[in-house]
Amino acid sequence: MIQEFNQINKVNGELKLPGDKSVSHRAVMFASLAKGDSVIYNLLESEDIYSTINAFRDMGCDIVKYQNRFSVKGAGFKNFKEPFRPLYMGNSGTTSRLICGILASQNFTTTLTGDESLSKRPMKRISEPLKLMGAEIETSENGTLPVIINPSNRLKAIEYNLPVASAQIKSAVLLAGLHLEETTTVVENLPSRNHTETMLGLKTEKRGGGNKIYVSHKDYPEPKEYFVPSDISSSAFFIVLTLLLKNSELIIKNILLNETRTGILNVLKAMGGNIEIIDQKISSGEMYGDILIKSSKLKNIEIPEEIIPNIIDEIPILTIAGIFAEGDFIIRDAKELRAKESDRITSVCENLKLLGLSVEEFEDGYKVSGNISSRKITFQSYHDHRIAMAFSILSLVLEQGGSIENFECVSISNPSFLEQVQIITTDEAG
Ligand code: S3P
């Protein structure tokens, strides 16, 4: 489906966004692991989260929506039922990576499959550390899905140094370690998002610029009540829209403010963005609060390597802010972007070239300079939700508007994106 956007003049009002994707995946997983009844409030209802929900339903967990919450009847330690079909991971990298750590300790064989995009993404980064732990796990010859996990009776704790700053790899090892008596440790040189650690309450020590994290069976989750703060990555699209439009002011409510995720706020603020946190609270170990954003004049800055894992999902929309900011926009040390739902380096560069901008592509990033031509453009989403939303925001800002091909992929993380745009632009009239 092609979605057209016309230019809007300003946004204002208040926005409530659905739950954070990373926290939602983990809330469903941890509630399914715990023996008994858990409740989840503000769970994101998107395609990716349904990949997680359906996988645990297929393994015997009752997960039911009731009014404003989900109730989950979790299986308990090594007590999932053998699924009667392969577990379908859809487009979800997080489901497919994290679940391997859980399945490594179950007493049955599972096969994981996924859609075309997920079936091209690397899984050896998960199978390798799990094999070091004694897991019986095999990827396809290309190192991708389908992945087959067999029961193993020789699982053991390890100390693992992450070769790339990836919360998904870290979490797969930690979740396997959750099933062992001895302590498993994971060392990361650069901090990646830490929701697995905060939500399970894992012991973490600072190590140089990174962390050392400890896990064992004593950290196994109990049933509980979860509140999922709203998604900071989804909010980034509306933050950039507000900054770029004139006479605009927006409040976004209850946004996740975990410090391994707020890099986007720090970078945009350093670029001159008027962004203020106006109320901060804490729930299930996670900080959240309201943020106030006002129209701003932006200037590009040097983006340091250490912050890349923290802003990895926001780089497409940060680039949109960057092309309107003073100076050239440069992103480096971000090779991981090539292993996302699409190769996000190429996806962003190809779309920006359509605008007449001068784009230099590197293996680990790109540099954008020059001026936007005034043609009306149909941007490619590359079936990647974050590319679709980043170029939708750009289209709302461009005088000539713009269109997005295969726009429907936004439902991977934010099925109500269009309604949200509507809410803040309708307010303009009032
Ligand atoms: C996620 C981790 C990140 C991120 C993804 C969600 C998570 O991937 O890109 O959208 O919830 O753990 P990597 O950890 O592989 O960089």
PDB file of C-alpha atoms in Angstrom, residues 132-339:
ATOM      1  CA  LEU A 132      29.613 -22.561  24.181  1.00  0.00           C
ATOM      2  CA  MET A 133      27.076 -23.107  26.955  1.00  0.00           C
ATOM      3  CA  GLY A 134      26.431 -26.637  25.638  1.00  0.00           C
ATOM      4  CA  ALA A 135      23.196 -25.901  23.786  1.00  0.00           C
ATOM      5  CA  GLU A 136      22.153 -28.076  20.854  1.00  0.00           C
ATOM      6  CA  ILE A 137      21.298 -25.325  18.406  1.00  0.00           C
ATOM      7  CA  GLU A 138      21.780 -25.159  14.635  1.00  0.00           C
ATOM      8  CA  THR A 139      21.124 -22.383  12.126  1.00  0.00           C
ATOM      9  CA  SER A 140      20.739 -22.790   8.356  1.00  0.00           C
ATOM     10  CA  GLU A 141      23.978 -23.083   6.364  1.00  0.00           C
ATOM     11  CA  ASN A 142      23.890 -19.318   5.837  1.00  0.00           C
ATOM     12  CA  GLY A 143      23.759 -18.755   9.582  1.00  0.00           C
ATOM     13  CA  THR A 144      20.095 -17.665   9.476  1.00  0.00           C
ATOM     14  CA  LEU A 145      16.631 -19.042  10.261  1.00  0.00           C
ATOM     15  CA  PRO A 146      15.351 -21.711  10.329  1.00  0.00           C
ATOM     16  CA  VAL A 147      16.980 -22.453  13.661  1.00  0.00           C
ATOM     17  CA  ILE A 148      16.549 -25.872  15.285  1.00  0.00           C
ATOM     18  CA  ILE A 149      17.004 -26.265  19.026  1.00  0.00           C
ATOM     19  CA  ASN A 150      17.236 -29.731  20.570  1.00  0.00           C
ATOM     20  CA  PRO A 151      17.268 -30.589  24.285  1.00  0.00           C
ATOM     21  CA  SER A 152      20.722 -30.722  25.847  1.00  0.00           C
ATOM     22  CA  ASN A 153      21.852 -32.380  29.087  1.00  0.00           C
ATOM     23  CA  ARG A 154      25.232 -30.673  29.205  1.00  0.00           C
ATOM     24  CA  LEU A 155      24.339 -27.007  29.637  1.00  0.00           C
ATOM     25  CA  LYS A 156      26.869 -25.034  31.676  1.00  0.00           C
ATOM     26  CA  ALA A 157      27.486 -21.475  32.820  1.00  0.00           C
ATOM     27  CA  ILE A 158      30.088 -19.420  30.922  1.00  0.00           C
ATOM     28  CA  GLU A 159      31.680 -15.992  30.995  1.00  0.00           C
ATOM     29  CA  TYR A 160      30.937 -14.389  27.644  1.00  0.00           C
ATOM     30  CA  ASN A 161      32.480 -11.257  26.141  1.00  0.00           C
ATOM     31  CA  LEU A 162      30.068  -9.761  23.637  1.00  0.00           C
ATOM     32  CA  PRO A 163      31.745  -9.365  20.228  1.00  0.00           C
ATOM     33  CA  VAL A 164      29.239  -6.619  19.257  1.00  0.00           C
ATOM     34  CA  ALA A 165      27.250  -4.280  21.476  1.00  0.00           C
ATOM     35  CA  SER A 166      23.913  -6.062  21.089  1.00  0.00           C
ATOM     36  CA  ALA A 167      21.192  -6.339  23.708  1.00  0.00           C
ATOM     37  CA  GLN A 168      19.716  -9.249  21.797  1.00  0.00           C
ATOM     38  CA  ILE A 169      22.875 -11.377  22.017  1.00  0.00           C
ATOM     39  CA  LYS A 170      23.406 -10.340  25.643  1.00  0.00           C
ATOM     40  CA  SER A 171      19.821 -11.248  26.519  1.00  0.00           C
ATOM     41  CA  ALA A 172      19.941 -14.654  24.774  1.00  0.00           C
ATOM     42  CA  VAL A 173      22.952 -15.656  26.914  1.00  0.00           C
ATOM     43  CA  LEU A 174      21.398 -14.209  30.098  1.00  0.00           C
ATOM     44  CA  LEU A 175      18.126 -16.057  29.506  1.00  0.00           C
ATOM     45  CA  ALA A 176      19.978 -19.335  28.998  1.00  0.00           C
ATOM     46  CA  GLY A 177      21.933 -18.563  32.205  1.00  0.00           C
ATOM     47  CA  LEU A 178      18.645 -18.024  34.051  1.00  0.00           C
ATOM     48  CA  HIS A 179      18.091 -21.793  33.785  1.00  0.00           C
ATOM     49  CA  LEU A 180      21.418 -22.822  35.396  1.00  0.00           C
ATOM     50  CA  GLU A 181      22.445 -23.209  39.052  1.00  0.00           C
ATOM     51  CA  GLU A 182      25.944 -21.748  38.478  1.00  0.00           C
ATOM     52  CA  THR A 183      26.446 -18.071  37.636  1.00  0.00           C
ATOM     53  CA  THR A 184      26.753 -17.024  33.991  1.00  0.00           C
ATOM     54  CA  THR A 185      28.448 -13.681  33.330  1.00  0.00           C
ATOM     55  CA  VAL A 186      28.239 -11.464  30.254  1.00  0.00           C
ATOM     56  CA  VAL A 187      30.719  -8.652  29.626  1.00  0.00           C
ATOM     57  CA  GLU A 188      29.859  -5.799  27.274  1.00  0.00           C
ATOM     58  CA  ASN A 189      32.432  -3.173  26.300  1.00  0.00           C
ATOM     59  CA  LEU A 190      29.818  -0.613  25.310  1.00  0.00           C
ATOM     60  CA  PRO A 191      26.482  -0.445  27.127  1.00  0.00           C
ATOM     61  CA  SER A 192      23.502  -1.726  25.113  1.00  0.00           C
ATOM     62  CA  ARG A 193      19.876  -1.521  26.256  1.00  0.00           C
ATOM     63  CA  ASN A 194      19.555  -3.167  29.679  1.00  0.00           C
ATOM     64  CA  HIS A 195      15.868  -4.088  30.036  1.00  0.00           C
ATOM     65  CA  THR A 196      16.612  -7.780  30.600  1.00  0.00           C
ATOM     66  CA  GLU A 197      18.854  -6.816  33.522  1.00  0.00           C
ATOM     67  CA  THR A 198      16.532  -4.180  35.026  1.00  0.00           C
ATOM     68  CA  MET A 199      13.359  -6.243  34.667  1.00  0.00           C
ATOM     69  CA  LEU A 200      14.913  -9.402  36.138  1.00  0.00           C
ATOM     70  CA  GLY A 201      16.863  -7.379  38.733  1.00  0.00           C
ATOM     71  CA  LEU A 202      20.241  -8.820  37.672  1.00  0.00           C
ATOM     72  CA  LYS A 203      23.471  -7.827  39.429  1.00  0.00           C
ATOM     73  CA  THR A 204      25.479  -5.513  37.156  1.00  0.00           C
ATOM     74  CA  GLU A 205      28.942  -4.003  37.689  1.00  0.00           C
ATOM     75  CA  LYS A 206      30.520  -1.191  35.682  1.00  0.00           C
ATOM     76  CA  ARG A 207      33.528  -2.434  33.646  1.00  0.00           C
ATOM     77  CA  GLY A 208      35.558   0.255  31.831  1.00  0.00           C
ATOM     78  CA  GLY A 209      33.037   1.914  29.556  1.00  0.00           C
ATOM     79  CA  GLY A 210      30.747  -1.119  29.706  1.00  0.00           C
ATOM     80  CA  ASN A 211      29.257  -3.640  32.140  1.00  0.00           C
ATOM     81  CA  LYS A 212      29.602  -7.102  33.618  1.00  0.00           C
ATOM     82  CA  ILE A 213      26.284  -8.806  34.282  1.00  0.00           C
ATOM     83  CA  TYR A 214      25.598 -11.883  36.448  1.00  0.00           C
ATOM     84  CA  VAL A 215      22.689 -14.303  36.222  1.00  0.00           C
ATOM     85  CA  SER A 216      21.692 -17.672  37.634  1.00  0.00           C
ATOM     86  CA  HIS A 217      18.566 -19.672  38.454  1.00  0.00           C
ATOM     87  CA  LYS A 218      18.006 -17.612  41.584  1.00  0.00           C
ATOM     88  CA  ASP A 219      17.048 -14.689  39.323  1.00  0.00           C
ATOM     89  CA  TYR A 220      14.209 -16.730  37.735  1.00  0.00           C
ATOM     90  CA  PRO A 221      11.101 -14.471  37.568  1.00  0.00           C
ATOM     91  CA  GLU A 222       8.043 -14.768  39.817  1.00  0.00           C
ATOM     92  CA  PRO A 223       4.552 -13.815  38.575  1.00  0.00           C
ATOM     93  CA  LYS A 224       3.983 -10.056  38.907  1.00  0.00           C
ATOM     94  CA  GLU A 225       2.280  -6.939  37.595  1.00  0.00           C
ATOM     95  CA  TYR A 226       4.076  -5.129  34.756  1.00  0.00           C
ATOM     96  CA  PHE A 227       3.478  -1.576  33.537  1.00  0.00           C
ATOM     97  CA  VAL A 228       5.091  -0.916  30.152  1.00  0.00           C
ATOM     98  CA  PRO A 229       6.086   2.745  29.683  1.00  0.00           C
ATOM     99  CA  SER A 230       5.448   4.219  26.226  1.00  0.00           C
ATOM    100  CA  ASP A 231       7.960   3.570  23.465  1.00  0.00           C
ATOM    101  CA  ILE A 232      10.813   6.085  23.259  1.00  0.00           C
ATOM    102  CA  SER A 233      11.759   4.830  19.776  1.00  0.00           C
ATOM    103  CA  SER A 234       8.224   5.497  18.499  1.00  0.00           C
ATOM    104  CA  SER A 235       8.231   8.883  20.234  1.00  0.00           C
ATOM    105  CA  ALA A 236      11.426   9.867  18.369  1.00  0.00           C
ATOM    106  CA  PHE A 237       9.413  10.296  15.141  1.00  0.00           C
ATOM    107  CA  PHE A 238       7.079  12.806  16.798  1.00  0.00           C
ATOM    108  CA  ILE A 239       9.903  14.553  18.640  1.00  0.00           C
ATOM    109  CA  VAL A 240      11.727  15.201  15.360  1.00  0.00           C
ATOM    110  CA  LEU A 241       8.482  16.281  13.635  1.00  0.00           C
ATOM    111  CA  THR A 242       7.850  18.850  16.392  1.00  0.00           C
ATOM    112  CA  LEU A 243      11.423  20.140  16.338  1.00  0.00           C
ATOM    113  CA  LEU A 244      11.354  20.624  12.554  1.00  0.00           C
ATOM    114  CA  LEU A 245       7.960  22.360  12.221  1.00  0.00           C
ATOM    115  CA  LYS A 246       7.524  26.020  13.153  1.00  0.00           C
ATOM    116  CA  ASN A 247       5.266  27.211  16.024  1.00  0.00           C
ATOM    117  CA  SER A 248       4.916  23.686  17.378  1.00  0.00           C
ATOM    118  CA  GLU A 249       4.768  22.378  20.916  1.00  0.00           C
ATOM    119  CA  LEU A 250       3.992  18.815  21.954  1.00  0.00           C
ATOM    120  CA  ILE A 251       3.807  16.830  25.179  1.00  0.00           C
ATOM    121  CA  ILE A 252       4.377  13.075  24.935  1.00  0.00           C
ATOM    122  CA  LYS A 253       3.204  11.198  28.013  1.00  0.00           C
ATOM    123  CA  ASN A 254       4.801   8.397  30.043  1.00  0.00           C
ATOM    124  CA  ILE A 255       7.793   7.822  27.792  1.00  0.00           C
ATOM    125  CA  LEU A 256      10.379   5.210  28.761  1.00  0.00           C
ATOM    126  CA  LEU A 257      13.440   7.087  30.060  1.00  0.00           C
ATOM    127  CA  ASN A 258      15.830   4.194  30.714  1.00  0.00           C
ATOM    128  CA  GLU A 259      19.304   5.712  30.312  1.00  0.00           C
ATOM    129  CA  THR A 260      20.333   3.035  27.791  1.00  0.00           C
ATOM    130  CA  ARG A 261      17.573   4.375  25.517  1.00  0.00           C
ATOM    131  CA  THR A 262      17.615   8.162  26.018  1.00  0.00           C
ATOM    132  CA  GLY A 263      20.606   8.749  23.716  1.00  0.00           C
ATOM    133  CA  ILE A 264      18.247  10.154  21.092  1.00  0.00           C
ATOM    134  CA  LEU A 265      17.091  12.881  23.514  1.00  0.00           C
ATOM    135  CA  ASN A 266      20.695  13.749  24.376  1.00  0.00           C
ATOM    136  CA  VAL A 267      21.810  13.925  20.730  1.00  0.00           C
ATOM    137  CA  LEU A 268      18.818  16.032  19.674  1.00  0.00           C
ATOM    138  CA  LYS A 269      19.330  18.340  22.668  1.00  0.00           C
ATOM    139  CA  ALA A 270      23.025  18.713  21.776  1.00  0.00           C
ATOM    140  CA  MET A 271      21.876  19.639  18.251  1.00  0.00           C
ATOM    141  CA  GLY A 272      19.863  22.502  19.770  1.00  0.00           C
ATOM    142  CA  GLY A 273      16.556  20.678  20.228  1.00  0.00           C
ATOM    143  CA  ASN A 274      14.249  22.182  22.841  1.00  0.00           C
ATOM    144  CA  ILE A 275      13.300  19.009  24.754  1.00  0.00           C
ATOM    145  CA  GLU A 276      12.462  18.950  28.432  1.00  0.00           C
ATOM    146  CA  ILE A 277      11.539  16.099  30.764  1.00  0.00           C
ATOM    147  CA  ILE A 278       8.684  17.472  32.839  1.00  0.00           C
ATOM    148  CA  ASP A 279       7.752  14.614  35.138  1.00  0.00           C
ATOM    149  CA  GLN A 280       9.736  11.482  36.053  1.00  0.00           C
ATOM    150  CA  LYS A 281       8.523   8.269  37.691  1.00  0.00           C
ATOM    151  CA  ILE A 282       9.672   4.666  38.082  1.00  0.00           C
ATOM    152  CA  SER A 283       7.900   1.322  37.537  1.00  0.00           C
ATOM    153  CA  SER A 284       9.324  -2.260  37.514  1.00  0.00           C
ATOM    154  CA  GLY A 285      12.849  -0.799  37.652  1.00  0.00           C
ATOM    155  CA  GLU A 286      12.259   1.357  34.551  1.00  0.00           C
ATOM    156  CA  MET A 287      12.246   5.208  34.574  1.00  0.00           C
ATOM    157  CA  TYR A 288       9.556   6.979  32.574  1.00  0.00           C
ATOM    158  CA  GLY A 289       8.090  10.451  32.309  1.00  0.00           C
ATOM    159  CA  ASP A 290       6.466  13.165  30.180  1.00  0.00           C
ATOM    160  CA  ILE A 291       8.478  15.159  27.696  1.00  0.00           C
ATOM    161  CA  LEU A 292       7.816  18.623  26.298  1.00  0.00           C
ATOM    162  CA  ILE A 293       9.167  19.405  22.828  1.00  0.00           C
ATOM    163  CA  LYS A 294       9.211  22.792  21.059  1.00  0.00           C
ATOM    164  CA  SER A 295      10.166  23.891  17.522  1.00  0.00           C
ATOM    165  CA  SER A 296      13.918  24.384  17.302  1.00  0.00           C
ATOM    166  CA  LYS A 297      16.733  25.368  15.009  1.00  0.00           C
ATOM    167  CA  LEU A 298      19.118  22.430  14.760  1.00  0.00           C
ATOM    168  CA  LYS A 299      22.828  22.165  14.107  1.00  0.00           C
ATOM    169  CA  ASN A 300      24.634  18.902  13.296  1.00  0.00           C
ATOM    170  CA  ILE A 301      27.164  17.619  15.811  1.00  0.00           C
ATOM    171  CA  GLU A 302      29.771  14.895  15.900  1.00  0.00           C
ATOM    172  CA  ILE A 303      28.038  11.728  17.119  1.00  0.00           C
ATOM    173  CA  PRO A 304      30.381   9.710  19.381  1.00  0.00           C
ATOM    174  CA  GLU A 305      30.874   5.955  18.858  1.00  0.00           C
ATOM    175  CA  GLU A 306      29.879   5.080  22.460  1.00  0.00           C
ATOM    176  CA  ILE A 307      26.366   6.397  21.954  1.00  0.00           C
ATOM    177  CA  ILE A 308      25.619   4.362  18.796  1.00  0.00           C
ATOM    178  CA  PRO A 309      24.169   1.250  20.559  1.00  0.00           C
ATOM    179  CA  ASN A 310      21.941   3.602  22.574  1.00  0.00           C
ATOM    180  CA  ILE A 311      20.486   5.310  19.457  1.00  0.00           C
ATOM    181  CA  ILE A 312      20.682   2.376  17.031  1.00  0.00           C
ATOM    182  CA  ASP A 313      16.942   2.217  16.283  1.00  0.00           C
ATOM    183  CA  GLU A 314      16.613   6.016  16.051  1.00  0.00           C
ATOM    184  CA  ILE A 315      19.325   6.648  13.447  1.00  0.00           C
ATOM    185  CA  PRO A 316      16.886   6.763  10.476  1.00  0.00           C
ATOM    186  CA  ILE A 317      14.740   9.478  12.102  1.00  0.00           C
ATOM    187  CA  LEU A 318      17.817  11.251  13.494  1.00  0.00           C
ATOM    188  CA  THR A 319      19.036  11.467   9.899  1.00  0.00           C
ATOM    189  CA  ILE A 320      15.816  13.259   8.935  1.00  0.00           C
ATOM    190  CA  ALA A 321      16.528  15.825  11.676  1.00  0.00           C
ATOM    191  CA  GLY A 322      20.125  15.999  10.408  1.00  0.00           C
ATOM    192  CA  ILE A 323      19.260  16.895   6.815  1.00  0.00           C
ATOM    193  CA  PHE A 324      17.428  20.018   8.015  1.00  0.00           C
ATOM    194  CA  ALA A 325      20.148  20.956  10.513  1.00  0.00           C
ATOM    195  CA  GLU A 326      23.034  23.311   9.806  1.00  0.00           C
ATOM    196  CA  GLY A 327      26.118  21.486   8.452  1.00  0.00           C
ATOM    197  CA  ASP A 328      26.577  17.990   7.054  1.00  0.00           C
ATOM    198  CA  PHE A 329      25.010  14.989   8.774  1.00  0.00           C
ATOM    199  CA  ILE A 330      27.556  12.229   9.432  1.00  0.00           C
ATOM    200  CA  ILE A 331      27.016   8.877  11.096  1.00  0.00           C
ATOM    201  CA  ARG A 332      29.874   6.358  11.538  1.00  0.00           C
ATOM    202  CA  ASP A 333      30.573   3.232  13.671  1.00  0.00           C
ATOM    203  CA  ALA A 334      27.051   2.025  12.937  1.00  0.00           C
ATOM    204  CA  LYS A 335      27.659  -1.103  10.833  1.00  0.00           C
ATOM    205  CA  GLU A 336      24.998  -2.904  12.906  1.00  0.00           C
ATOM    206  CA  LEU A 337      22.436  -0.900  10.911  1.00  0.00           C
ATOM    207  CA  ARG A 338      23.093  -3.278   8.037  1.00  0.00           C
ATOM    208  CA  ALA A 339      21.736  -6.207  10.140  1.00  0.00           C
TER     209      ALA A 339
END
